[in-house]
Structure formats: C-alpha cells, structure tokens
Amino acid sequence: MKVTNIEVLSYDQTGQDGMELWRPVLVRLGTDEGITGLGELGMAYGIGAPAGAKMVAELGERFILGQDPFNNERIWETMLRRTFWAEGGGPIVFGAMSAIDAALWDLKGKALGMPVYKLLGAAEAKPLRTYASQLQFDWTDHVNELFKPEDYGKSAAKALAEGYDSVKVDPCMITADGARELNMRGFIDPAHKKLYRARMEAVRDALGPDVDIILELHSFTSAPGALQLARLFDDLDITLLEEPTQYNSPNAHIWVKQQTNIPLATGERLYTRWGFQPYFEAGSIDMIQPDLGLVGGITEGKKICDLAHLYDVGVQAHVCGSPVATAISLHLETAIPNFEIHEHHSFALKNCLREMVDHDLQPENGVFVAPDRPGFGIELSPAGEKAAHVQIVK
C-alpha cells in the first residue's frame, strides 16, 4: 500500500456556538488501495493554524507521497532529521508531523481491520475515567465566559449531574466583568485573590467532597503567583495544579513543585520525548499532558508515555480540538499502563464540532470508551466535508 494523495482540510469555526478563534486542521491521506487515514494538527486555538496547514502540505509532498503507511517509524525519523527545523522545532513542524503520523496509524488500522488501540497492544477498549474540562466556559452547547462565582458553581453542578467525578476549572482567566484577564504575571493582589477564592469555593460547594478538582492556570501565572493560588486553595482539596507557569525553563516548575503539596500537571506545550525529559529528570511533574496533535503523533506520543512510566508519572492527554483529536487520544490512552484520566473539553459539547464527524464521541456517566471500528473509528460527516477548505497534494 502506498500513499497517493494528501488532503489538508482547514476549518474556520470562529464565532460558532460562541467559540473564539477556532480553526481545526485535519489531514487525510489517500492510498492506491482506496483506504484513507485521518489525523489532526493540535493548533485549533490560538495563533498558527494556517501556518501549520501549510507545513502539513509541505511535509506531505516532500516525505509522504509514495510511502508505505506501515513504515511509520522510518517516516517519522526522516521527517525529524531531514526537515532541518524539526531538530529543535516547535508546534508548527511537530504539529504537522503529528497530524501526518496519526493519519498513518489510522491507515494501518483500517488496512488490518483493527482499531488502533489493538495495534498498540490493548486487547480491548477498557472504560476510561473522564473529567469535565474548562468549566469557566460553562458546561453546555454554547460558550459562556463565566464571571460570577455562583455561575461557576452552576457549571460544576451540570457536570456532576452528568456523572463526572472530576472537573477542571480556571478561576483566573476571566475578569470580574467578563473580559479576558490579559496580565496575570507577578504577585496576585487581594481583590483578585478574593474573586478567585469565591469562584473555587462555589465549585467545591456544588460538587461536594467526593469529586476531584483540577486547578487550571494555563501558564498565565508566574511561579510566585501560582504558589499564592496553591496556598489560597489548599483547604479545597485540589487534585492537580495544572500548568502553573511558563515552559521556557523546567526550573520554574521545580520551584513551584518544591513549595506546594499539590501534584503538578503540565506538558501540552512540550514537544517530543526530548522536550519532556528535563521535567522527568528534575522530578518537577506528576502527570503529563501530551497533546498527540503536537508531540509527534502516536509514534512519538507512545514513547513519551513509556518514558513517563519509567519515572512513575501518569498520563492525561491534552485534548482540545475536533472529535478526531478525541478519537486519537482515546486509542493511545486505552493502550498505556500509566493512563490516569481523559480530558473532555467544554468545546467538545459544541454542535459545530460534533457535527463534523459520523460518530458523536461523548462519554457516558463520566466514562469514555474508544471506538472499536478499524483505525480510529471515525470519519468526516457530509457536514464536515462541506465545511472544509481543502488543499490537495498529489
């Protein structure tokens, strides 16, 4: 089997269902046997998706056309060594490599008539504990950027009613009047601490004592600010402190780790096993969050999870994209021994995303199960095909 054509499918769903700048990028590889494979670039949010789409097309034309999808290890190493920029690269090149690599795995699974989790060594699709992520955007089919503490509690109550026993919330990124908080560096003043505390208390009160809370900081805080918040919420039984500070040096995370009792989670802006290794060696991370649309795909993501297992570090994949990204993550998480919990983002509830594919991936009672159809078990729907801007490389 050989790859004969590549489609780069770009979407602009900005403003749909209340979502801010939102531009998923998928890749679909076609073969001489008529089988296709889907992958996704992990840059639906923020800046850079169009550049990532161009990189997918360029990598595909240079390194993927004519290749056997079963040769994924050699293809990955070739992209790493022969692009020049991948050795020391960032989200554009590694995101594009990730999308292509995932599509190769989808092709392999379909060619063999097996779900990807079986190719990775799992005999069956086990139930995966799942948490409701980003409650500050509300837990509904429309994005509502919450600012009143009582609304944080209502959002948490909605997730609890759906059977989740774990949630994630950022109490800081939205101001007291509903705007985005643009400057969170340095120390946090008393007025902001009072607001953040009220929001977190509302979440804990709504959930009761038997539900885990992950404190999301998005790396918006500096290390001293993150430590202030960890201490501010210490009595609320926080399960994980996520992305407490910037990634430019593991030392900042080490400093926070040494001064708080809350376990740390981070990793959605780290790339390849070389990016994660310093954090493991420093003991500054308790759970990793590799984004399989950024770290290097399934091929590299599995290696990162294995490396984490060596250091007794758990895994919760970062999932913030289309349902294709959800499916990719579920298959890897099913197969690894150090899986902890799956992220189900508030955006995954939005109709514009759910309608992109032929299988609506939603957990039941806070539990997910990977699709058992061949490959990742998911295809674009007619609506997903129609909405895509397609670039063909052949």
Short mmCIF file of C-alpha atoms in Angstrom, two decimals:
data_model
loop_
_atom_site.label_atom_id
_atom_site.label_comp_id
_atom_site.label_asym_id
_atom_site.label_seq_id
_atom_site.Cartn_x
_atom_site.Cartn_y
_atom_site.Cartn_z
CA MET A 1 0.00 0.00 0.00
CA LYS A 2 1.29 3.45 -0.94
CA VAL A 3 0.15 6.97 -0.13
CA THR A 4 -1.01 8.55 -3.38
CA ASN A 5 -2.63 11.83 -2.33
CA ILE A 6 -2.91 14.14 0.64
CA GLU A 7 -5.79 16.41 1.59
CA VAL A 8 -5.27 19.22 4.09
CA LEU A 9 -8.68 20.15 5.47
CA SER A 10 -8.88 23.55 7.18
CA TYR A 11 -11.91 24.83 9.09
CA ASP A 12 -12.80 28.23 10.48
CA GLN A 13 -15.44 27.82 13.17
CA THR A 14 -14.68 31.15 14.83
CA GLY A 15 -17.81 32.50 16.50
CA GLN A 16 -19.82 29.31 16.03
CA ASP A 17 -21.53 28.20 19.25
CA GLY A 18 -19.79 31.13 20.95
CA MET A 19 -16.24 29.85 20.38
CA GLU A 20 -13.48 32.41 19.99
CA LEU A 21 -10.76 31.98 17.33
CA TRP A 22 -11.17 28.28 16.43
CA ARG A 23 -9.58 26.77 13.32
CA PRO A 24 -9.10 22.98 13.30
CA VAL A 25 -6.76 21.49 10.70
CA LEU A 26 -7.06 17.85 9.61
CA VAL A 27 -5.06 15.76 7.17
CA ARG A 28 -6.46 12.87 5.15
CA LEU A 29 -4.08 10.51 3.39
CA GLY A 30 -5.30 8.53 0.39
CA THR A 31 -3.76 5.31 -0.91
CA ASP A 32 -3.60 3.16 -4.03
CA GLU A 33 -5.89 0.67 -2.25
CA GLY A 34 -8.64 3.21 -1.72
CA ILE A 35 -8.18 3.38 2.06
CA THR A 36 -7.91 6.78 3.73
CA GLY A 37 -6.49 7.87 7.07
CA LEU A 38 -7.31 10.91 9.24
CA GLY A 39 -5.03 12.91 11.53
CA GLU A 40 -5.22 16.29 13.26
CA LEU A 41 -2.88 19.20 13.93
CA GLY A 42 -3.14 20.31 17.56
CA MET A 43 -3.49 24.05 16.91
CA ALA A 44 -7.23 24.66 16.63
CA TYR A 45 -6.97 27.52 19.13
CA GLY A 46 -4.54 30.42 19.40
CA ILE A 47 -2.38 31.64 16.54
CA GLY A 48 -0.71 29.45 13.92
CA ALA A 49 -3.24 27.05 12.40
CA PRO A 50 -2.83 28.35 8.80
CA ALA A 51 0.95 28.03 9.09
CA GLY A 52 0.52 24.50 10.43
CA ALA A 53 -1.71 23.61 7.48
CA LYS A 54 0.96 24.79 5.05
CA MET A 55 3.57 22.72 6.89
CA VAL A 56 1.36 19.61 6.63
CA ALA A 57 1.14 20.10 2.87
CA GLU A 58 4.88 20.68 2.51
CA LEU A 59 5.88 17.70 4.65
CA GLY A 60 3.36 15.52 2.86
CA GLU A 61 4.63 16.42 -0.60
CA ARG A 62 8.27 16.03 0.39
CA PHE A 63 8.20 12.95 2.60
CA ILE A 64 4.84 11.09 2.46
CA LEU A 65 3.71 10.66 -1.13
CA GLY A 66 4.66 7.19 -2.38
CA GLN A 67 5.40 5.88 1.12
CA ASP A 68 4.05 2.71 2.75
CA PRO A 69 1.98 3.71 5.83
CA PHE A 70 3.35 0.70 7.70
CA ASN A 71 6.78 2.31 7.59
CA ASN A 72 5.76 4.94 10.16
CA GLU A 73 8.88 4.69 12.34
CA ARG A 74 11.21 5.39 9.43
CA ILE A 75 8.91 8.10 8.08
CA TRP A 76 8.89 9.83 11.48
CA GLU A 77 12.67 9.72 11.78
CA THR A 78 13.05 11.01 8.23
CA MET A 79 10.78 13.99 8.95
CA LEU A 80 12.74 14.69 12.13
CA ARG A 81 16.18 14.58 10.53
CA ARG A 82 15.58 15.93 7.04
CA THR A 83 13.35 18.96 7.67
CA PHE A 84 16.22 20.81 9.36
CA TRP A 85 13.77 22.69 11.62
CA ALA A 86 12.36 19.64 13.43
CA GLU A 87 15.63 19.19 15.32
CA GLY A 88 14.85 21.87 17.90
CA GLY A 89 11.48 22.70 16.34
CA GLY A 90 8.19 23.84 17.84
CA PRO A 91 4.44 23.50 17.31
CA ILE A 92 4.31 24.19 13.55
CA VAL A 93 6.69 21.45 12.44
CA PHE A 94 5.86 18.97 15.21
CA GLY A 95 2.14 19.66 14.86
CA ALA A 96 2.33 18.86 11.15
CA MET A 97 4.38 15.73 11.84
CA SER A 98 1.80 14.70 14.44
CA ALA A 99 -1.14 15.06 12.06
CA ILE A 100 0.58 13.02 9.37
CA ASP A 101 1.74 10.34 11.82
CA ALA A 102 -1.79 9.91 13.22
CA ALA A 103 -3.18 9.51 9.70
CA LEU A 104 -0.63 6.75 9.04
CA TRP A 105 -1.85 4.88 12.12
CA ASP A 106 -5.47 5.29 11.01
CA LEU A 107 -4.49 3.81 7.64
CA LYS A 108 -2.73 0.87 9.28
CA GLY A 109 -5.71 0.07 11.44
CA LYS A 110 -8.11 0.18 8.51
CA ALA A 111 -5.84 -1.92 6.32
CA LEU A 112 -5.72 -4.61 9.03
CA GLY A 113 -9.36 -4.25 10.04
CA MET A 114 -8.35 -3.42 13.62
CA PRO A 115 -8.80 -0.43 15.96
CA VAL A 116 -5.57 1.42 16.65
CA TYR A 117 -5.61 0.51 20.34
CA LYS A 118 -5.13 -3.15 19.33
CA LEU A 119 -2.15 -2.21 17.18
CA LEU A 120 -0.72 -0.52 20.29
CA GLY A 121 -1.12 -3.65 22.39
CA ALA A 122 -4.52 -3.42 24.09
CA ALA A 123 -6.80 -6.43 23.69
CA GLU A 124 -9.99 -4.48 24.31
CA ALA A 125 -11.36 -0.98 24.81
CA LYS A 126 -11.43 -0.54 28.57
CA PRO A 127 -13.53 2.17 30.27
CA LEU A 128 -11.57 5.40 30.69
CA ARG A 129 -12.28 7.73 33.58
CA THR A 130 -13.03 11.21 32.18
CA TYR A 131 -13.17 14.73 33.59
CA ALA A 132 -15.23 17.76 32.57
CA SER A 133 -12.69 20.34 31.43
CA GLN A 134 -12.80 24.16 31.42
CA LEU A 135 -15.90 24.87 33.49
CA GLN A 136 -15.23 28.63 33.22
CA PHE A 137 -16.71 28.38 29.70
CA ASP A 138 -19.86 26.78 31.14
CA TRP A 139 -20.85 23.14 30.66
CA THR A 140 -23.34 23.41 27.80
CA ASP A 141 -23.59 23.58 23.99
CA HIS A 142 -22.65 27.28 23.86
CA VAL A 143 -19.58 29.07 25.21
CA ASN A 144 -20.46 31.39 28.09
CA GLU A 145 -17.43 33.03 29.68
CA LEU A 146 -18.45 32.96 33.32
CA PHE A 147 -17.51 35.67 35.79
CA LYS A 148 -19.96 35.41 38.70
CA PRO A 149 -18.89 32.91 41.38
CA GLU A 150 -22.39 31.43 41.57
CA ASP A 151 -22.26 30.62 37.84
CA TYR A 152 -19.06 28.63 38.39
CA GLY A 153 -21.00 26.58 40.89
CA LYS A 154 -23.87 26.07 38.44
CA SER A 155 -21.45 24.94 35.73
CA ALA A 156 -19.92 22.42 38.12
CA ALA A 157 -23.36 21.15 39.11
CA LYS A 158 -24.18 20.46 35.44
CA ALA A 159 -21.07 18.28 35.08
CA LEU A 160 -21.85 16.50 38.33
CA ALA A 161 -25.38 15.74 37.11
CA GLU A 162 -23.90 14.07 34.01
CA GLY A 163 -21.92 11.65 36.14
CA TYR A 164 -18.44 13.19 36.21
CA ASP A 165 -16.40 12.63 39.35
CA SER A 166 -13.63 15.01 38.29
CA VAL A 167 -13.63 18.53 36.81
CA LYS A 168 -11.13 21.16 35.71
CA VAL A 169 -11.56 24.91 36.04
CA ASP A 170 -9.51 28.08 35.56
CA PRO A 171 -10.86 30.60 38.09
CA CYS A 172 -8.49 33.37 36.94
CA MET A 173 -8.63 33.85 33.16
CA ILE A 174 -11.90 35.82 33.12
CA THR A 175 -12.15 39.19 34.87
CA ALA A 176 -14.82 40.26 37.35
CA ASP A 177 -16.82 41.88 34.50
CA GLY A 178 -16.48 39.04 31.98
CA ALA A 179 -13.46 40.12 29.89
CA ARG A 180 -10.31 38.06 29.38
CA GLU A 181 -7.61 38.60 32.00
CA LEU A 182 -4.59 39.72 29.99
CA ASN A 183 -1.96 40.27 32.71
CA MET A 184 -1.55 37.61 35.39
CA ARG A 185 2.22 37.76 35.85
CA GLY A 186 3.76 38.60 39.19
CA PHE A 187 2.02 38.57 42.56
CA ILE A 188 -1.77 38.46 42.83
CA ASP A 189 -3.44 41.34 44.67
CA PRO A 190 -6.03 40.88 47.46
CA ALA A 191 -9.05 41.81 45.31
CA HIS A 192 -8.22 39.18 42.70
CA LYS A 193 -7.50 36.57 45.35
CA LYS A 194 -10.91 37.24 46.88
CA LEU A 195 -12.61 36.77 43.48
CA TYR A 196 -10.72 33.59 42.63
CA ARG A 197 -11.39 32.15 46.07
CA ALA A 198 -15.14 32.81 45.77
CA ARG A 199 -15.24 31.03 42.40
CA MET A 200 -13.38 27.98 43.66
CA GLU A 201 -15.50 27.81 46.80
CA ALA A 202 -18.62 27.82 44.63
CA VAL A 203 -17.24 24.92 42.58
CA ARG A 204 -16.34 22.89 45.66
CA ASP A 205 -19.69 23.61 47.32
CA ALA A 206 -21.55 22.48 44.20
CA LEU A 207 -19.54 19.27 43.86
CA GLY A 208 -19.30 18.22 47.48
CA PRO A 209 -16.26 16.45 48.93
CA ASP A 210 -16.20 13.38 46.67
CA VAL A 211 -15.30 14.95 43.30
CA ASP A 212 -11.76 15.80 42.18
CA ILE A 213 -10.93 19.37 41.13
CA ILE A 214 -8.04 20.17 38.80
CA LEU A 215 -6.88 23.78 39.08
CA GLU A 216 -6.08 25.06 35.57
CA LEU A 217 -3.75 28.06 35.25
CA HIS A 218 -2.86 27.84 31.52
CA SER A 219 0.70 29.04 32.27
CA PHE A 220 -0.76 32.56 32.59
CA THR A 221 0.66 32.92 36.11
CA SER A 222 4.26 33.38 37.15
CA ALA A 223 5.74 30.89 39.60
CA PRO A 224 5.13 33.17 42.65
CA GLY A 225 1.53 33.78 41.59
CA ALA A 226 0.91 30.07 41.08
CA LEU A 227 2.28 29.37 44.54
CA GLN A 228 -0.02 32.03 46.02
CA LEU A 229 -3.01 30.31 44.43
CA ALA A 230 -1.91 26.86 45.53
CA ARG A 231 -1.83 28.13 49.11
CA LEU A 232 -5.10 30.06 48.69
CA PHE A 233 -6.94 26.88 47.67
CA ASP A 234 -5.03 24.42 49.84
CA ASP A 235 -8.06 23.57 52.02
CA LEU A 236 -10.30 22.87 48.97
CA ASP A 237 -8.60 19.52 48.27
CA ILE A 238 -7.17 20.30 44.82
CA THR A 239 -6.15 17.15 42.96
CA LEU A 240 -3.74 18.69 40.45
CA LEU A 241 -2.21 22.09 39.79
CA GLU A 242 -2.04 22.35 36.01
CA GLU A 243 0.38 24.49 34.00
CA PRO A 244 1.42 26.68 36.93
CA THR A 245 3.90 28.70 34.92
CA GLN A 246 5.79 29.09 31.62
CA TYR A 247 7.68 26.32 29.83
CA ASN A 248 10.87 28.15 28.93
CA SER A 249 12.73 26.54 31.81
CA PRO A 250 11.91 23.47 33.91
CA ASN A 251 13.41 25.38 36.85
CA ALA A 252 10.25 27.46 37.30
CA HIS A 253 8.20 24.30 37.67
CA ILE A 254 10.77 22.86 40.07
CA TRP A 255 10.47 25.96 42.25
CA VAL A 256 6.67 25.60 42.46
CA LYS A 257 6.90 21.83 42.97
CA GLN A 258 9.25 22.23 45.94
CA GLN A 259 6.88 24.59 47.75
CA THR A 260 3.42 23.07 47.33
CA ASN A 261 1.82 19.82 48.34
CA ILE A 262 -0.46 19.79 45.28
CA PRO A 263 0.77 17.46 42.48
CA LEU A 264 1.70 19.25 39.24
CA ALA A 265 0.48 18.50 35.72
CA THR A 266 1.95 20.02 32.59
CA GLY A 267 3.06 19.22 29.05
CA GLU A 268 0.64 20.46 26.40
CA ARG A 269 3.31 22.84 25.04
CA LEU A 270 6.18 20.37 25.15
CA TYR A 271 7.24 18.51 22.01
CA THR A 272 8.83 15.06 21.59
CA ARG A 273 10.48 12.97 24.31
CA TRP A 274 13.42 15.38 24.35
CA GLY A 275 11.10 18.18 25.50
CA PHE A 276 9.69 16.11 28.36
CA GLN A 277 12.94 14.56 29.55
CA PRO A 278 14.26 17.53 31.62
CA TYR A 279 11.00 17.68 33.56
CA PHE A 280 11.18 13.97 34.35
CA GLU A 281 14.81 14.17 35.41
CA ALA A 282 14.11 17.18 37.65
CA GLY A 283 11.13 15.48 39.30
CA SER A 284 9.04 18.58 38.58
CA ILE A 285 5.98 16.87 37.12
CA ASP A 286 3.49 14.34 38.50
CA MET A 287 1.23 13.92 35.47
CA ILE A 288 1.98 14.69 31.85
CA GLN A 289 -0.46 16.15 29.32
CA PRO A 290 0.97 15.35 25.91
CA ASP A 291 -1.11 16.71 23.04
CA LEU A 292 -0.95 13.98 20.40
CA GLY A 293 -1.51 16.64 17.75
CA LEU A 294 1.71 18.38 18.81
CA VAL A 295 4.18 15.99 20.45
CA GLY A 296 4.84 13.94 17.32
CA GLY A 297 1.70 11.88 16.91
CA ILE A 298 1.00 8.33 18.08
CA THR A 299 4.51 7.12 17.21
CA GLU A 300 6.23 9.67 19.45
CA GLY A 301 3.39 10.00 21.96
CA LYS A 302 3.66 6.32 22.89
CA LYS A 303 7.39 6.75 23.53
CA ILE A 304 6.73 9.77 25.76
CA CYS A 305 4.17 7.82 27.80
CA ASP A 306 6.62 4.93 28.15
CA LEU A 307 9.29 7.35 29.33
CA ALA A 308 6.84 8.81 31.86
CA HIS A 309 6.14 5.29 33.13
CA LEU A 310 9.84 4.91 33.85
CA TYR A 311 9.56 7.89 36.25
CA ASP A 312 6.23 6.72 37.74
CA VAL A 313 4.41 9.65 36.11
CA GLY A 314 0.77 9.33 34.99
CA VAL A 315 -0.79 10.45 31.71
CA GLN A 316 -3.82 12.52 30.79
CA ALA A 317 -3.62 13.52 27.14
CA HIS A 318 -4.35 17.16 26.37
CA VAL A 319 -7.42 17.14 24.13
CA CYS A 320 -8.58 20.45 22.67
CA GLY A 321 -9.51 20.06 19.02
CA SER A 322 -12.03 18.35 16.79
CA PRO A 323 -13.54 14.91 17.54
CA VAL A 324 -10.68 13.43 15.52
CA ALA A 325 -8.28 14.57 18.25
CA THR A 326 -10.57 12.96 20.83
CA ALA A 327 -10.54 9.62 19.00
CA ILE A 328 -6.75 9.66 18.59
CA SER A 329 -6.25 10.25 22.30
CA LEU A 330 -8.73 7.58 23.37
CA HIS A 331 -6.89 4.92 21.41
CA LEU A 332 -3.49 5.70 22.89
CA GLU A 333 -4.87 6.09 26.42
CA THR A 334 -6.54 2.69 26.11
CA ALA A 335 -3.20 1.02 25.45
CA ILE A 336 -0.83 2.56 28.03
CA PRO A 337 -0.36 1.26 31.58
CA ASN A 338 0.04 4.70 33.18
CA PHE A 339 -3.21 6.27 31.93
CA GLU A 340 -4.93 8.27 34.67
CA ILE A 341 -7.85 10.24 33.23
CA HIS A 342 -9.18 11.58 29.90
CA GLU A 343 -9.88 15.25 29.24
CA HIS A 344 -13.31 16.11 27.80
CA HIS A 345 -13.22 19.79 26.90
CA SER A 346 -16.24 22.06 27.15
CA PHE A 347 -15.75 22.81 23.45
CA ALA A 348 -16.36 19.12 22.63
CA LEU A 349 -20.01 19.74 23.58
CA LYS A 350 -20.46 22.30 20.79
CA ASN A 351 -22.64 21.27 17.85
CA CYS A 352 -20.32 22.70 15.19
CA LEU A 353 -17.68 20.17 16.30
CA ARG A 354 -19.98 17.24 16.99
CA GLU A 355 -21.49 17.55 13.52
CA MET A 356 -18.10 17.31 11.78
CA VAL A 357 -17.91 13.52 12.10
CA ASP A 358 -20.04 10.41 11.67
CA HIS A 359 -19.76 9.27 15.30
CA ASP A 360 -20.59 11.66 18.14
CA LEU A 361 -17.87 10.98 20.70
CA GLN A 362 -19.27 11.74 24.15
CA PRO A 363 -18.67 9.94 27.45
CA GLU A 364 -21.45 8.33 29.46
CA ASN A 365 -21.59 8.93 33.21
CA GLY A 366 -18.08 10.35 33.16
CA VAL A 367 -16.60 7.32 31.36
CA PHE A 368 -15.29 7.09 27.79
CA VAL A 369 -14.64 4.04 25.63
CA ALA A 370 -12.53 4.19 22.46
CA PRO A 371 -14.34 3.40 19.18
CA ASP A 372 -13.92 -0.25 18.20
CA ARG A 373 -14.15 0.26 14.45
CA PRO A 374 -10.94 -0.09 12.38
CA GLY A 375 -8.39 2.69 12.65
CA PHE A 376 -9.53 5.47 14.94
CA GLY A 377 -13.13 4.54 14.18
CA ILE A 378 -14.19 7.96 12.99
CA GLU A 379 -14.82 9.62 9.61
CA LEU A 380 -15.96 13.04 8.44
CA SER A 381 -19.69 13.52 8.07
CA PRO A 382 -21.25 15.19 4.99
CA ALA A 383 -21.38 18.41 7.04
CA GLY A 384 -17.70 18.05 7.91
CA GLU A 385 -16.81 17.51 4.26
CA LYS A 386 -18.83 20.54 3.15
CA ALA A 387 -17.35 22.91 5.74
CA ALA A 388 -13.71 22.12 4.94
CA HIS A 389 -11.39 24.22 2.83
CA VAL A 390 -9.41 21.50 1.06
CA GLN A 391 -5.88 21.66 -0.33
CA ILE A 392 -4.91 18.59 -2.34
CA VAL A 393 -1.31 17.42 -2.64
CA LYS A 394 -0.52 14.65 -5.14
#
